[in-house]
Amino acid sequence: MSRFFSSKYEKLIPYTPGEQPTEKKYIKLNTNESPFPPSQKAQEYVKNAAKSLNLYPDPECRALNKKMAEILMVDEDQILMTNGSDEILNFAFMAFCDKNHKAAFPDITYGFYSVFAQLNNIAYEEIPLKDDFTIDINDYLGINKTIFIANPNAPTAIALKPQEIEKILATNPDNVVVIDEAYVDFGAKSCVGLINKYDNLLVTQTFSKSRSMAGARLGFGVASKAIIQDLNTVKYSTNPYNINKMTMAAGLGTLEDEEYTINNCKTVIENREYTKKELLKLGFELTDSSTNFVFAKHSDIDGKQLYLDLKKKGILVRHFDGERISQYNRITIGTRVEMEILINTLKQILEEKR
Ligand code: PMP
């Protein structure tokens, strides 16, 4: 730390992103990216957009918003595009949390929530998941805090039903409830259809997972016009040109090629079901995944050790040190071939332990 660093950040422990190795080619199952390239149309639009990089991008993201509004059947002013969904989550902490609106989220969830809370000097409550890693919605009824729930949750992969989320929305009418749907396209039900019923709902989604655009950084929020206006106030006070031209173009190309995304999601779900079946045969315990990853542990091998053994054999998965989840690994669903290699490698590792 330099002697110039603001004391307000002295204790801030930043988020640790998953490894992005350059030294060696791994089968990369550690950051929940799509194993499929971005759509052809996205790639073509990016090439074209590169020709006018001398000009600033449209700060209002109009073409992209219009297309997304059509797909989601909402109004254009009910959407805000951001630099990854991480950005809109941070905007939400900035806009809707303060001394009177503390934050609340599960104790086991996306690690960035607590970092954003600390960055913005917001007090927060971490509400324990049940022993089976499900969310007890009763813990969130009428708690009068700004609530952040990843649905499906990460890294547990388990989803709540929209009816359960409605109870949380209805009993916290004076607080914003943020539903982070980063993984919703892999089998859970979206809450986007509820934004006109609950003016306290903000749904966030991303192009990083189902839409094969993690490298472009594009996410968005959907909510009432008033909530989007507040988030825009924060956006125009930090970075009006938050989406660069090439990302905007890639986003539009991707949305005009929805078929490609839908088919890729189907393939990922098939590969997930295959992987679950094979992991169960090997004696793994799994949570009920509605995502593009599984959360798995094995009683014969320590979680961290398994992560290290897989890494040595060229497969990267994600291990978290948290007390309740240290025996688990989060494994992204890749192509069928990648999953077959994973299963064979796990067989080998388990054999070696015997
Ligand atoms: N929410 C959850 C639950 C995530 O796992 C991630 C990805 N790490 C994000 C949000 C952020 O994704 P991105 O910024 O790439 O949209």
XYZ file of N, CA and C and ligand atoms in Angstrom, residues 15 18 31-32 82-89 109-113 116 149-155 180-183 204-209 213-215 217-220 293 318 330, ligand 1:
151
model
N -12.048 -8.427 -4.717
C -12.537 -9.690 -5.270
C -11.386 -10.408 -5.976
N -11.405 -15.695 -10.993
C -10.848 -17.015 -11.308
C -9.603 -16.873 -12.170
N -14.333 -20.639 -14.718
C -14.971 -19.318 -14.589
C -16.330 -19.245 -15.293
N -16.920 -20.398 -15.524
C -18.295 -20.455 -16.051
C -18.479 -19.718 -17.373
N -24.698 -2.423 -19.127
C -23.508 -2.073 -18.335
C -22.298 -2.917 -18.744
N -21.159 -2.515 -18.207
C -19.893 -3.175 -18.497
C -19.800 -4.458 -17.658
N -20.394 -5.517 -18.179
C -20.553 -6.737 -17.384
C -21.690 -6.517 -16.390
N -22.229 -7.601 -15.833
C -23.257 -7.354 -14.810
C -22.612 -6.936 -13.504
N -21.306 -7.158 -13.355
C -20.616 -6.637 -12.171
C -20.859 -5.132 -12.038
N -20.864 -4.428 -13.166
C -21.020 -2.975 -13.083
C -22.405 -2.595 -12.568
N -23.451 -3.290 -13.077
C -24.793 -2.891 -12.604
C -24.987 -3.295 -11.140
N -24.326 -4.369 -10.727
C -24.430 -4.743 -9.312
C -23.789 -3.660 -8.447
N -22.581 -17.050 -1.532
C -23.131 -16.513 -2.772
C -21.993 -15.881 -3.563
N -22.342 -15.107 -4.579
C -21.336 -14.465 -5.413
C -20.458 -13.549 -4.540
N -19.160 -13.818 -4.552
C -18.240 -13.150 -3.632
C -18.128 -11.646 -3.822
N -18.603 -11.152 -4.942
C -18.460 -9.719 -5.200
C -19.432 -8.873 -4.374
N -20.560 -9.469 -3.912
C -21.532 -8.649 -3.177
C -20.889 -8.010 -1.929
N -18.463 -5.222 -2.983
C -19.152 -3.976 -3.357
C -19.671 -3.251 -2.121
N -29.939 -11.355 -4.321
C -30.016 -12.817 -4.419
C -29.620 -13.235 -5.825
N -28.621 -14.091 -5.919
C -28.275 -14.675 -7.214
C -29.227 -15.838 -7.424
N -29.947 -15.817 -8.542
C -30.907 -16.895 -8.826
C -30.756 -17.383 -10.263
N -30.234 -18.603 -10.454
C -29.697 -19.531 -9.467
C -28.514 -18.931 -8.695
N -28.335 -19.477 -7.484
C -27.232 -18.977 -6.660
C -25.902 -19.565 -7.142
N -24.838 -18.860 -6.857
C -23.493 -19.343 -7.164
C -22.664 -19.269 -5.889
N -21.814 -20.212 -5.597
C -21.476 -21.358 -6.435
C -22.356 -22.587 -6.202
N -30.072 -11.439 -9.275
C -28.931 -11.558 -10.196
C -29.104 -12.861 -10.982
N -29.509 -12.712 -12.236
C -29.831 -13.885 -13.064
C -28.700 -14.231 -14.043
N -27.462 -14.173 -13.556
C -26.318 -14.461 -14.439
C -26.456 -15.837 -15.110
N -27.087 -16.790 -14.404
C -27.119 -18.177 -14.905
C -28.522 -18.645 -15.278
N -30.879 -8.472 -12.869
C -29.655 -8.270 -13.661
C -29.331 -9.564 -14.414
N -28.808 -9.383 -15.599
C -28.372 -10.538 -16.407
C -27.053 -10.190 -17.095
N -26.489 -11.174 -17.764
C -25.175 -10.981 -18.384
C -25.094 -11.655 -19.754
N -24.197 -11.143 -20.575
C -23.874 -11.786 -21.854
C -22.670 -12.724 -21.690
N -22.158 -12.848 -20.464
C -20.892 -13.570 -20.255
C -21.021 -15.082 -20.309
N -22.230 -15.600 -20.012
C -22.347 -17.055 -19.847
C -23.063 -17.647 -21.051
N -20.016 -14.187 -24.414
C -19.340 -12.883 -24.581
C -18.585 -12.409 -23.342
N -18.068 -13.355 -22.544
C -17.386 -12.946 -21.297
C -16.265 -11.941 -21.576
N -15.574 -12.138 -22.695
C -14.440 -11.261 -23.007
C -14.830 -9.865 -23.440
N -17.422 -8.057 -22.006
C -17.964 -7.370 -20.847
C -19.280 -6.663 -21.161
N -20.357 -7.394 -21.083
C -21.682 -6.795 -21.286
C -22.692 -7.452 -20.342
N -23.364 -6.606 -19.589
C -24.431 -7.068 -18.706
C -25.555 -6.051 -18.780
N -26.634 -6.284 -18.052
C -27.723 -5.296 -18.064
C -28.663 -5.516 -16.894
N -22.780 -24.938 -14.449
C -21.709 -25.537 -13.635
C -22.325 -26.506 -12.644
N -12.842 -24.459 -10.113
C -12.742 -23.399 -9.104
C -12.986 -23.962 -7.711
N -16.323 -26.113 -7.847
C -17.306 -25.655 -8.833
C -16.732 -25.945 -10.213
N -23.286 -12.681 -10.861
C -22.853 -13.914 -10.645
C -23.646 -14.792 -9.735
C -21.674 -14.373 -11.257
O -21.215 -15.605 -11.004
C -20.973 -13.508 -12.115
C -19.735 -13.995 -12.838
N -18.605 -14.119 -12.119
C -21.461 -12.213 -12.285
C -22.626 -11.835 -11.665
C -20.736 -11.201 -13.110
O -20.618 -11.514 -14.412
P -20.238 -10.473 -15.525
O -19.672 -9.253 -14.864
O -19.268 -11.185 -16.384
O -21.529 -10.139 -16.215
